[in-house]
XYZ file of C-alpha atoms in Angstrom:
727
model
C -7.734 -30.656 0.220
C -10.622 -32.031 1.437
C -9.125 -32.929 4.953
C -6.631 -31.555 7.112
C -5.728 -28.394 7.217
C -8.342 -25.786 5.929
C -6.727 -23.846 3.336
C -9.063 -20.860 2.922
C -8.314 -19.568 6.202
C -4.849 -18.502 4.344
C -6.979 -17.110 1.476
C -6.656 -13.751 2.362
C -2.603 -14.148 3.220
C -2.254 -15.132 -0.194
C -4.489 -12.490 -1.815
C -2.048 -9.702 -0.057
C 0.963 -11.491 -0.712
C 0.077 -11.755 -4.390
C -0.949 -7.900 -4.583
C 3.487 -7.039 -3.437
C 4.448 -9.698 -5.893
C 2.500 -7.854 -8.980
C 3.850 -4.451 -7.137
C 6.997 -5.525 -7.174
C 7.007 -7.334 -11.100
C 4.755 -3.785 -12.558
C 8.060 -1.959 -10.841
C 10.569 -4.023 -12.101
C 9.062 -4.416 -15.278
C 9.223 -0.549 -15.149
C 12.958 -0.286 -14.611
C 13.822 -2.681 -16.729
C 16.789 -1.575 -19.870
C 15.322 -2.900 -22.814
C 18.527 -2.923 -24.229
C 20.772 -4.565 -21.656
C 18.091 -5.803 -19.172
C 19.245 -7.368 -15.702
C 19.579 -10.883 -14.869
C 18.911 -10.458 -11.442
C 15.959 -8.078 -12.021
C 14.831 -10.339 -14.565
C 14.735 -13.434 -11.874
C 12.935 -11.308 -9.684
C 10.031 -10.506 -11.970
C 10.218 -14.441 -12.826
C 9.986 -15.381 -9.193
C 6.743 -13.282 -8.194
C 5.293 -15.185 -11.154
C 6.622 -18.260 -9.906
C 5.532 -18.097 -6.868
C 2.080 -16.829 -7.541
C 1.636 -19.409 -10.144
C 1.988 -22.006 -7.634
C 0.082 -20.231 -4.563
C -2.697 -20.763 -6.748
C -2.190 -23.960 -8.141
C -1.614 -24.918 -4.708
C -5.191 -24.123 -3.407
C -6.710 -25.661 -6.510
C -9.389 -22.684 -6.901
C -8.221 -20.137 -8.068
C -7.176 -21.808 -11.686
C -7.842 -18.489 -14.217
C -4.969 -17.056 -11.754
C -2.623 -19.820 -11.610
C -3.023 -20.612 -15.808
C -2.037 -17.139 -16.459
C 0.994 -17.334 -14.269
C 2.073 -19.891 -16.050
C 2.090 -18.897 -19.430
C 3.594 -15.511 -18.425
C 5.864 -17.520 -16.526
C 7.210 -19.187 -19.488
C 7.834 -16.200 -21.932
C 9.719 -15.061 -18.763
C 11.918 -17.722 -19.312
C 12.418 -17.622 -22.480
C 13.757 -13.869 -21.806
C 15.802 -14.321 -18.836
C 18.252 -16.939 -20.679
C 18.096 -14.806 -23.587
C 16.500 -16.959 -25.922
C 13.678 -14.383 -26.611
C 14.821 -10.438 -27.520
C 13.180 -8.127 -25.053
C 11.643 -4.998 -27.027
C 8.670 -2.820 -25.842
C 5.475 -4.041 -27.257
C 7.025 -7.328 -24.800
C 7.239 -4.920 -22.335
C 3.460 -3.650 -22.427
C 2.582 -7.137 -22.419
C 4.030 -8.198 -19.742
C 2.245 -5.089 -18.112
C -0.847 -5.628 -19.351
C -0.917 -9.480 -18.307
C -0.015 -7.882 -14.742
C -3.138 -5.545 -15.083
C -5.156 -8.960 -15.487
C -3.767 -10.896 -12.511
C -4.286 -7.733 -10.836
C -8.040 -7.956 -11.838
C -8.126 -11.749 -10.812
C -6.491 -11.627 -7.663
C -9.344 -8.779 -6.663
C -12.450 -10.711 -7.660
C -11.182 -14.007 -5.951
C -10.415 -11.826 -3.319
C -14.488 -10.716 -3.733
C -15.655 -13.968 -3.916
C -16.453 -13.844 -7.332
C -15.262 -15.240 -10.847
C -12.695 -13.179 -13.159
C -13.508 -12.063 -16.279
C -13.744 -15.081 -18.523
C -13.394 -12.945 -22.159
C -10.416 -11.158 -20.736
C -8.784 -14.271 -19.435
C -9.210 -16.256 -22.735
C -8.162 -12.710 -24.475
C -4.634 -12.578 -22.844
C -3.730 -16.431 -22.417
C -4.714 -16.585 -25.911
C -2.094 -13.451 -26.816
C 0.789 -15.566 -24.516
C 0.198 -18.710 -25.698
C 0.474 -16.926 -29.187
C 4.078 -15.914 -28.507
C 5.170 -18.794 -26.646
C 4.339 -21.114 -29.913
C 6.036 -18.333 -32.192
C 9.142 -18.536 -30.460
C 8.975 -22.732 -30.677
C 8.200 -22.403 -34.354
C 10.947 -19.746 -34.874
C 14.067 -21.619 -33.592
C 13.514 -22.191 -29.387
C 15.191 -25.044 -28.249
C 11.955 -25.899 -25.567
C 8.695 -26.803 -28.244
C 7.578 -28.208 -25.187
C 7.107 -25.766 -22.744
C 4.737 -24.401 -25.263
C 2.598 -27.506 -25.628
C 2.449 -27.798 -22.019
C 1.121 -24.136 -22.308
C -1.834 -25.613 -24.375
C -3.077 -28.061 -21.797
C -3.056 -26.406 -18.525
C -4.479 -28.198 -15.475
C -5.626 -25.502 -13.687
C -6.524 -27.168 -10.234
C -3.600 -29.455 -10.275
C -1.424 -29.365 -6.956
C 1.624 -30.326 -8.582
C 2.095 -26.670 -9.860
C 5.049 -24.894 -8.718
C 4.735 -23.356 -5.205
C 2.967 -21.117 -3.273
C 4.126 -18.045 -1.351
C 1.045 -18.317 1.674
C 3.172 -17.029 4.444
C 5.618 -14.662 4.578
C 8.229 -17.308 5.711
C 7.886 -18.549 2.306
C 9.042 -15.412 0.194
C 12.091 -16.925 -0.136
C 14.611 -18.859 -2.721
C 13.523 -22.700 -2.263
C 16.729 -24.613 -0.618
C 19.221 -26.794 -1.687
C 16.841 -29.777 -2.585
C 15.782 -27.833 -5.367
C 19.094 -28.533 -7.480
C 20.125 -31.954 -6.447
C 16.770 -32.987 -8.198
C 17.668 -32.769 -11.287
C 19.110 -36.081 -13.698
C 19.684 -39.063 -10.824
C 18.042 -37.783 -8.028
C 14.377 -37.230 -10.095
C 13.098 -40.928 -8.872
C 14.281 -40.600 -5.600
C 11.410 -39.864 -2.918
C 11.389 -37.109 -1.132
C 12.314 -36.955 2.373
C 10.930 -34.794 5.252
C 11.574 -34.277 8.470
C 9.424 -32.224 11.076
C 11.362 -32.000 14.848
C 10.359 -30.346 18.075
C 6.416 -30.558 16.940
C 3.909 -32.171 19.402
C 1.583 -35.123 18.787
C -1.165 -32.928 17.373
C 1.197 -31.154 14.396
C 2.593 -34.267 13.615
C -0.443 -35.917 12.805
C -1.616 -33.394 10.854
C 1.747 -32.848 8.671
C 1.534 -36.801 7.717
C -2.778 -36.429 6.751
C -1.714 -33.651 4.604
C 1.743 -35.748 3.152
C -0.917 -38.692 2.082
C -2.702 -36.617 0.453
C 0.538 -35.387 -1.785
C 1.363 -38.472 -2.730
C 2.193 -41.877 -1.544
C 4.119 -42.503 2.063
C 7.211 -44.945 1.297
C 8.332 -45.317 4.323
C 8.189 -43.283 7.528
C 10.155 -43.306 10.992
C 8.030 -41.570 14.021
C 9.472 -39.619 17.449
C 8.601 -38.489 20.558
C 8.687 -34.890 18.774
C 9.536 -36.014 15.499
C 8.745 -37.392 11.827
C 10.388 -38.773 8.965
C 8.364 -39.190 6.332
C 9.843 -40.263 2.440
C 7.277 -39.215 -0.017
C 6.698 -40.483 -3.592
C 4.767 -37.095 -5.469
C 4.594 -35.122 -8.040
C 4.228 -32.007 -6.281
C 7.560 -29.955 -6.050
C 9.855 -29.603 -2.921
C 8.304 -25.685 -2.910
C 4.303 -27.309 -2.461
C 5.707 -30.136 -0.575
C 6.983 -26.743 2.106
C 4.452 -24.519 1.524
C 1.402 -26.778 2.696
C 4.296 -27.675 5.381
C 5.040 -24.253 6.551
C 0.745 -24.013 7.285
C 1.407 -26.850 10.276
C 5.470 -25.851 11.852
C 7.314 -22.849 11.259
C 9.965 -23.502 8.812
C 13.113 -24.108 11.218
C 11.097 -27.213 12.408
C 11.241 -28.444 8.743
C 13.704 -30.298 7.173
C 13.302 -31.583 2.982
C 16.008 -33.124 1.119
C 15.979 -36.164 -1.838
C 16.958 -39.044 -0.550
C 16.921 -42.916 -0.544
C 14.637 -45.923 1.416
C 16.948 -46.954 4.303
C 18.529 -50.236 3.319
C 17.116 -51.874 6.193
C 13.454 -50.992 5.132
C 12.820 -51.283 1.908
C 12.155 -55.039 1.786
C 8.337 -53.775 3.688
C 7.645 -50.133 2.844
C 4.866 -48.725 4.409
C 2.815 -47.587 1.640
C -0.371 -45.225 1.406
C -2.701 -46.262 -1.624
C -2.477 -43.660 -3.872
C -6.310 -44.729 -5.448
C -7.172 -42.304 -2.352
C -5.653 -39.193 -3.847
C -5.639 -36.628 -5.854
C -4.290 -36.460 -9.660
C -1.070 -35.088 -9.166
C -0.045 -38.855 -7.299
C -0.341 -41.169 -10.545
C 2.746 -40.812 -12.551
C 0.666 -41.071 -15.333
C -1.096 -38.070 -14.725
C -1.483 -35.997 -17.981
C -0.222 -33.062 -16.020
C 3.184 -34.155 -15.271
C 4.869 -32.633 -17.651
C 3.699 -29.140 -17.196
C 5.832 -29.202 -13.622
C 8.737 -30.481 -15.862
C 8.845 -27.971 -17.572
C 7.634 -24.657 -15.906
C 9.785 -25.768 -12.766
C 13.137 -27.198 -15.290
C 13.522 -23.317 -15.680
C 13.708 -22.304 -12.333
C 17.150 -22.121 -10.341
C 14.779 -22.516 -7.603
C 12.554 -25.119 -8.229
C 12.241 -28.514 -7.949
C 11.483 -30.935 -10.606
C 10.068 -33.941 -9.368
C 8.169 -35.442 -12.826
C 8.310 -39.270 -12.434
C 10.416 -39.358 -16.367
C 13.605 -37.792 -16.299
C 13.968 -38.142 -19.452
C 13.799 -34.560 -21.200
C 17.097 -34.221 -22.012
C 16.758 -29.944 -23.097
C 15.396 -29.714 -20.061
C 17.814 -31.571 -17.492
C 20.467 -29.523 -19.768
C 19.163 -26.590 -19.352
C 19.531 -26.431 -15.844
C 22.680 -28.263 -15.195
C 24.657 -25.504 -16.901
C 23.533 -23.356 -13.814
C 25.727 -25.125 -11.242
C 25.750 -21.756 -8.656
C 21.934 -22.380 -8.350
C 22.181 -24.500 -5.620
C 24.570 -22.108 -3.005
C 23.533 -19.426 -3.641
C 19.831 -20.411 -3.005
C 20.294 -21.977 -0.022
C 22.538 -19.435 1.498
C 19.821 -16.855 0.095
C 17.154 -19.689 1.927
C 18.782 -19.556 5.385
C 19.213 -15.240 4.979
C 15.557 -14.740 4.030
C 14.760 -17.858 6.907
C 16.713 -15.208 9.694
C 14.973 -12.020 8.444
C 11.821 -13.349 8.004
C 11.807 -14.769 11.698
C 11.173 -11.846 13.132
C 7.986 -10.674 10.177
C 4.794 -11.578 11.618
C 1.620 -10.663 9.679
C -1.484 -9.918 11.584
C -4.947 -8.655 10.061
C -5.589 -4.548 10.048
C -8.959 -5.022 12.198
C -7.080 -6.629 15.314
C -4.105 -3.544 14.793
C -7.541 -1.454 15.117
C -8.452 -2.939 18.226
C -5.484 -2.683 19.602
C -5.378 1.311 18.954
C -8.993 1.675 20.214
C -8.055 -0.226 23.599
C -4.806 2.329 23.343
C -7.378 5.184 22.613
C -9.430 4.181 25.663
C -6.555 4.032 28.356
C -5.580 7.826 27.184
C -8.945 8.641 28.389
C -9.117 6.915 31.620
C -5.006 7.963 32.040
C -6.831 11.410 30.885
C -9.551 10.867 33.933
C -6.869 9.770 36.511
C -5.137 13.432 36.341
C -7.468 15.681 36.055
C -8.680 13.634 39.335
C -5.522 13.861 40.889
C -5.197 17.230 40.270
C -7.905 18.005 43.349
C -4.943 15.865 45.962
C -2.849 16.974 48.067
C 0.730 16.616 46.586
C 2.136 15.802 50.011
C 0.014 13.582 51.209
C -0.516 11.296 48.285
C 3.062 11.968 46.271
C 3.550 8.844 45.298
C 0.384 8.149 43.979
C 0.847 11.231 42.374
C 4.214 9.746 40.912
C 2.122 7.043 39.895
C -0.291 8.873 37.794
C 2.282 10.598 36.206
C 4.603 7.358 35.274
C 1.389 6.598 34.142
C 0.610 9.167 31.831
C 3.895 8.294 30.359
C 3.789 4.376 29.534
C 0.496 5.094 28.074
C 2.161 7.871 25.674
C 5.139 5.753 24.609
C 3.041 2.745 24.241
C 0.213 5.437 22.135
C 3.168 5.974 19.874
C 4.231 2.227 19.503
C 0.991 0.901 19.013
C 0.329 3.686 16.271
C 3.802 2.414 14.679
C 2.527 -0.393 13.821
C -0.028 0.916 11.287
C 2.456 3.233 9.270
C 3.536 2.339 6.101
C 6.165 3.686 3.919
C 5.588 5.855 1.199
C 7.016 3.538 -1.089
C 3.872 1.682 -1.622
C 2.449 5.051 -3.248
C 5.384 5.994 -4.987
C 5.983 2.636 -6.652
C 2.775 2.664 -8.498
C 3.391 5.860 -10.704
C 6.816 4.892 -12.877
C 3.850 3.497 -14.832
C 1.064 6.328 -14.908
C 4.344 8.557 -15.639
C 5.268 6.340 -18.500
C 1.627 5.510 -19.801
C 0.293 9.152 -19.860
C 3.714 10.282 -21.502
C 3.657 8.434 -24.239
C 0.058 9.240 -24.804
C 0.957 12.939 -24.972
C 4.193 12.610 -26.678
C 6.134 13.957 -23.867
C 9.166 12.823 -22.580
C 9.288 12.718 -18.751
C 11.434 10.690 -15.957
C 9.567 10.289 -12.520
C 11.830 11.309 -9.245
C 10.835 10.370 -5.944
C 12.614 10.990 -3.064
C 11.441 9.979 0.594
C 9.959 7.046 -0.275
C 10.954 5.212 3.216
C 9.172 8.296 5.318
C 5.969 6.782 6.687
C 2.406 7.302 7.362
C -0.440 6.231 9.205
C -2.518 2.921 6.487
C -5.321 4.759 6.123
C -3.833 7.531 5.259
C -1.798 6.104 2.650
C -4.199 4.277 0.946
C -6.509 7.745 0.532
C -4.045 9.372 -0.499
C -3.371 7.528 -3.702
C -6.270 9.238 -5.879
C -5.621 12.641 -4.884
C -1.606 12.481 -5.833
C -2.615 10.661 -9.508
C -4.788 13.340 -10.394
C -1.677 15.924 -9.819
C 0.839 13.630 -11.424
C -1.763 13.164 -14.091
C -2.236 17.149 -13.846
C 1.440 18.275 -14.115
C 2.322 15.507 -17.527
C -0.739 17.389 -18.692
C -0.697 20.671 -18.459
C 2.601 21.189 -16.535
C 5.241 19.784 -18.537
C 5.862 21.216 -21.900
C 6.007 19.083 -25.181
C 10.073 18.291 -25.977
C 10.206 20.610 -29.122
C 8.482 23.234 -26.557
C 11.636 22.751 -23.934
C 13.886 22.825 -26.244
C 12.689 26.012 -27.863
C 13.363 27.588 -24.226
C 16.692 26.094 -23.398
C 15.290 23.548 -21.293
C 16.049 19.743 -21.866
C 13.832 17.878 -23.960
C 13.482 14.853 -20.824
C 10.972 16.783 -18.396
C 11.599 16.004 -14.452
C 8.686 15.619 -12.120
C 9.634 14.623 -8.629
C 7.298 12.836 -5.522
C 8.917 13.708 -2.239
C 8.140 13.113 1.022
C 9.379 14.093 4.654
C 8.170 14.579 8.206
C 8.054 17.908 8.944
C 7.041 18.213 13.469
C 3.364 15.803 13.437
C 2.383 16.124 9.930
C 3.640 13.948 6.327
C 4.724 17.020 3.462
C 4.054 15.487 0.165
C 5.091 17.012 -3.078
C 4.369 17.201 -6.753
C 7.122 19.432 -8.187
C 7.428 19.130 -12.346
C 10.137 21.577 -14.436
C 7.592 22.695 -16.702
C 5.987 25.913 -17.859
C 5.041 27.188 -14.514
C 1.185 28.890 -13.827
C 0.264 31.424 -16.357
C -0.700 34.381 -13.216
C -2.799 36.584 -16.224
C -4.976 33.036 -17.768
C -5.817 32.148 -14.276
C -7.049 35.265 -13.231
C -9.388 36.189 -16.705
C -10.023 32.786 -16.113
C -11.492 33.567 -12.685
C -13.092 36.710 -13.307
C -14.913 35.491 -16.757
C -15.963 32.595 -13.796
C -17.603 35.342 -11.459
C -14.784 34.000 -8.689
C -13.884 36.938 -6.004
C -10.989 37.971 -6.462
C -8.508 40.991 -7.718
C -5.897 42.069 -9.290
C -3.671 42.959 -6.641
C -4.213 39.147 -5.365
C -1.231 37.266 -3.860
C 0.059 33.848 -6.380
C -0.463 31.690 -3.061
C -3.973 32.691 -3.098
C -4.673 32.998 -6.411
C -3.482 29.516 -7.102
C -6.083 28.656 -4.709
C -8.654 29.434 -7.511
C -7.406 26.911 -9.689
C -9.287 23.957 -6.654
C -12.877 26.146 -6.913
C -15.344 23.676 -8.852
C -15.361 23.721 -12.763
C -11.780 26.084 -12.561
C -9.617 25.111 -15.103
C -7.741 27.234 -17.612
C -7.219 24.235 -20.308
C -8.260 25.248 -24.183
C -9.172 21.744 -24.913
C -10.246 18.599 -23.250
C -8.012 15.196 -23.218
C -7.628 12.447 -21.910
C -5.892 13.033 -19.088
C -7.464 16.105 -18.144
C -9.031 19.855 -18.787
C -12.749 19.193 -17.653
C -12.062 21.209 -14.578
C -13.810 18.323 -12.460
C -10.976 17.204 -10.407
C -8.723 19.870 -8.478
C -11.810 20.519 -6.191
C -11.985 16.686 -5.408
C -8.305 16.766 -4.805
C -8.604 19.463 -2.003
C -11.360 18.035 -0.667
C -9.938 14.579 0.024
C -7.501 16.283 1.450
C -9.654 18.225 3.931
C -11.168 15.378 4.475
C -8.159 13.907 5.684
C -7.455 16.503 8.478
C -4.689 17.992 5.595
C -4.134 20.853 3.331
C -3.070 21.820 -0.033
C -0.767 24.368 -1.258
C 0.722 25.546 -4.760
C 3.697 27.568 -6.082
C 4.847 28.326 -8.915
C 7.548 30.476 -11.348
C 5.927 30.902 -15.010
C 9.053 29.037 -16.512
C 9.844 27.382 -13.972
C 7.283 24.506 -13.172
C 4.849 24.262 -10.132
C 4.672 22.400 -6.785
C 1.709 21.277 -5.146
C 2.568 20.801 -1.628
C 0.061 18.549 0.463
C 0.191 18.479 4.515
C -0.904 15.411 6.408
C -1.050 15.010 9.971
C 0.340 11.454 10.713
C -2.457 9.467 12.280
C -6.339 10.376 12.356
C -6.535 8.102 15.688
C -5.254 10.144 18.512
C -4.969 14.596 18.274
C -2.890 17.133 20.305
C -5.411 19.712 20.566
C -6.445 22.535 22.596
C -9.626 23.004 24.516
C -11.434 25.967 24.494
C -14.052 26.783 26.600
C -18.095 28.831 24.910
C -20.416 29.427 27.184
C -20.880 25.542 29.252
C -19.352 24.008 26.175
C -15.587 22.616 25.670
C -14.806 22.481 22.139
C -11.067 20.887 20.723
C -9.456 22.813 18.204
C -6.535 20.637 16.252
C -2.912 22.326 17.344
C -1.765 21.894 14.096
C -4.242 24.606 12.809
C -3.629 26.723 15.620
C -1.135 29.723 15.149
C -1.530 32.112 18.638
C -4.608 33.475 20.413
C -4.643 37.035 22.331
C -7.530 38.837 23.766
C -8.426 41.806 21.142
C -8.836 45.756 22.037
C -11.370 47.554 20.248
C -8.957 49.541 17.735
C -8.405 46.007 16.880
C -12.002 45.078 16.047
C -13.885 46.254 12.700
C -17.327 45.976 12.186
C -18.910 44.865 8.118
C -21.648 44.956 6.843
C -24.570 42.454 8.116
C -23.097 42.351 10.955
C -19.579 40.556 10.383
C -16.312 41.249 12.064
C -12.628 41.498 10.971
C -9.469 41.515 13.347
C -6.596 44.239 12.727
C -3.264 41.856 13.448
C 0.056 42.477 12.776
C -0.501 44.748 9.508
C -3.182 41.979 8.015
C -7.043 42.340 8.543
C -8.328 38.999 9.881
C -12.112 37.714 9.323
C -13.892 36.879 12.560
C -15.991 33.877 13.352
C -17.773 33.514 16.728
C -17.337 30.503 17.889
C -20.610 30.804 20.258
C -22.874 32.592 17.789
C -21.680 30.120 14.982
C -23.382 26.658 17.020
C -25.853 28.266 18.914
C -24.240 27.906 22.328
C -25.862 29.899 25.320
C -24.088 32.052 27.801
C -21.352 32.992 25.758
C -18.922 35.938 26.086
C -19.946 38.925 24.294
C -17.630 41.643 25.916
C -14.426 41.528 23.473
C -12.868 42.946 26.736
C -13.075 38.995 28.160
C -12.785 37.305 25.040
C -10.053 35.880 23.837
C -9.214 35.582 20.395
C -7.125 32.334 19.130
C -6.004 32.962 15.336
C -6.239 29.288 13.461
C -4.783 28.969 10.012
C -6.113 26.861 7.334
C -4.315 26.630 4.402
C -3.470 30.147 2.881
C -6.279 32.128 4.960
C -5.556 32.869 8.762
C -8.773 34.353 10.571
C -9.693 34.940 14.568
C -12.047 32.421 16.421
C -13.691 34.033 19.317
C -14.105 31.779 22.239
C -14.305 32.586 26.251
C -11.644 31.063 27.479
C -8.623 28.911 26.932
C -8.397 25.611 28.754
C -5.436 23.952 27.898
C -3.217 21.652 25.265
C -3.724 17.657 25.898
C -3.604 14.945 23.227
C -7.780 13.123 22.687
C -8.765 10.076 21.179
C -10.771 10.768 18.022
C -14.271 9.221 18.069
C -16.559 9.173 14.862
C -19.511 11.747 14.694
C -20.978 10.451 11.856
C -21.045 6.604 12.314
C -22.532 7.334 16.289
C -24.717 10.123 16.036
C -24.770 12.138 12.432
C -22.918 14.304 10.257
C -22.409 18.624 12.162
C -21.462 20.657 9.834
C -18.489 22.868 11.527
C -17.483 19.763 13.007
C -14.953 16.647 12.012
C -15.483 14.469 15.562
C -15.389 14.018 18.787
C -14.182 13.220 22.011
C -14.228 12.438 25.363
C -12.755 13.992 28.126
C -10.807 13.437 31.565
C -13.989 14.199 33.444
C -15.939 11.651 31.531
C -18.081 14.642 29.424
C -18.107 14.432 25.462
C -16.367 17.541 23.878
C -16.720 18.469 19.946
C -13.473 18.896 17.679
C -13.938 21.674 15.497
C -13.663 21.192 11.607
C -11.278 24.382 10.728
C -10.946 23.737 6.910
C -15.206 23.975 7.319
C -14.885 27.249 9.322
C -11.752 28.401 6.280
C -14.600 28.240 4.060
C -17.261 29.912 4.863
C -15.023 32.804 6.362
C -13.572 32.456 2.341
C -16.951 32.384 1.673
C -18.897 35.615 3.951
C -16.028 38.027 4.319
C -13.688 38.258 1.518
C -15.658 41.178 -0.163
C -14.843 42.778 3.389
C -11.476 42.451 3.385
C -10.927 43.018 0.264
C -12.082 46.639 0.348
C -10.411 47.078 4.111
C -7.066 46.417 2.564
């Protein structure tokens, strides 16, 4: 549209919803029973393609996306009506088309043109299937003809899914559009709207067709529109201007008293969609007639096969209306907000937490008797600030289903490639995690899943020999534990072979011994270049993945563990914080400097005795705690802090846990526990080894947050041999 509402402001919303619809489409395709497909699932898959096509066509500048989904929609309609038999090759084609659609959405989002060769290839393949179906006796040959002459920019193509209020089945006018009502104009009524909104809406409707009659009230407007656009198109465009509950669309004759002098708008000003003789007219008729929730508005309702097909579904009107009403009630409480706005709120809440900490610190010097009311108010502010912080942080939370829903296809395709039978199970898909983390966890999980398929689960023949079911089970689970989320990848395969891993470790020169506990031995699998695979496969075996998995997990403030029993299976456990924005920490003092230790890694603190300390070669120390020798790191020495405590009788040892290893960190004093707002140090200054971030304390000073995993790596490399000797 060249005037009126600038639809480009809705591009991002459309792209987001297209991604969601494509994800739903893939999930449903993978869940379909090929021998006995569920009609509701087929309808849902069809509606996903239907909505994407309509949205792309309404914008008028996403032609490749509209074309491809239109052709896909034709085949889906044949399948859901039982005219085309569903088989594995067809499912594979639908999944391939979904991938190409995802690429097209991504290209349009980045302002690029989709790949032309891929577009032409998939369209030719989809068109070929439709033509073969028509030649084989399908009762809708004109659908294939329509597929051959797609007009990508034609706004008469099916409805969009541009805002959350229109992701639903179309209201009652859909069914009534067939038969005798097809030549009636659409009456669009808007109520409780401002003059500006009414004017904008009228202008947009004039672009959609010919306004035959209009009645304007103080806050309402009724238009009788002659158009080849569908009711869904009208509704989608209208919802850019007014809310859904202000809008009513129905097929209705022009009032009798006004038929003599209709108010017409010259069709020459409008797009081709307003001309009844336009060559794209058959397209919406064919596409819309196959959808129970769509509206056929072609000017020639004489296409008997199409009408007969639709009128065999008398319940469509009732169910669609009910679904529409239900959807309207549910969606009225939903608001789509940009991530940058949420991040801005989180940053402001972080500043509020810092200000509140300053007030608390200042209030600690006041006389509680004289300033009783002030201190009570500060305590209330502290409680409110924490509640506000938790509420705001919850906005960024997303369910793990966003991640888990990607894996049915990963498992299906990789299992087929390896000639294995594998069933995927998920638990805790509703468990929530911060959006920034949930996007970063996808790649590590994908590698772990592929690793389980390749190295974990045996072939059907091997499983039978071992007395197992031919079909292996791969489980993805997620659950909250305290302030963390625990994600597990579990397989019931052959498990890890201790002797084989130990031999490979010794061959690679890794520091270890035959008495090493299993949990520590399994951690060697995360060493760079370590692999026990006898041959490289298309999936894994090069030894260049597990170390990257661990680094990625550690960069998110988490850690990864492995548990396995030979012959029974392997569990890989990932533990992550729920968010990276705010941290529960313990502040410690070294010299005149303050450092923050993540509280989730602190197990205990104590004042060491001379009997507990042992001096090793090269100036290293270990500390004997509860029957275990722990490596010792002097925080002041590590960061060259002046004036730190060297007398062990006065110092404090904080025992930290990182993955499978504990070590003692020597500091001068413990200050206390509190929440801190995490500030990116690398973006504002530079990367410092051993430091993960920074924060602002209550007195306005800056404190550094210690990177426990970096200290863990330092400790492991420096003291492993010495501890093994003592043990």
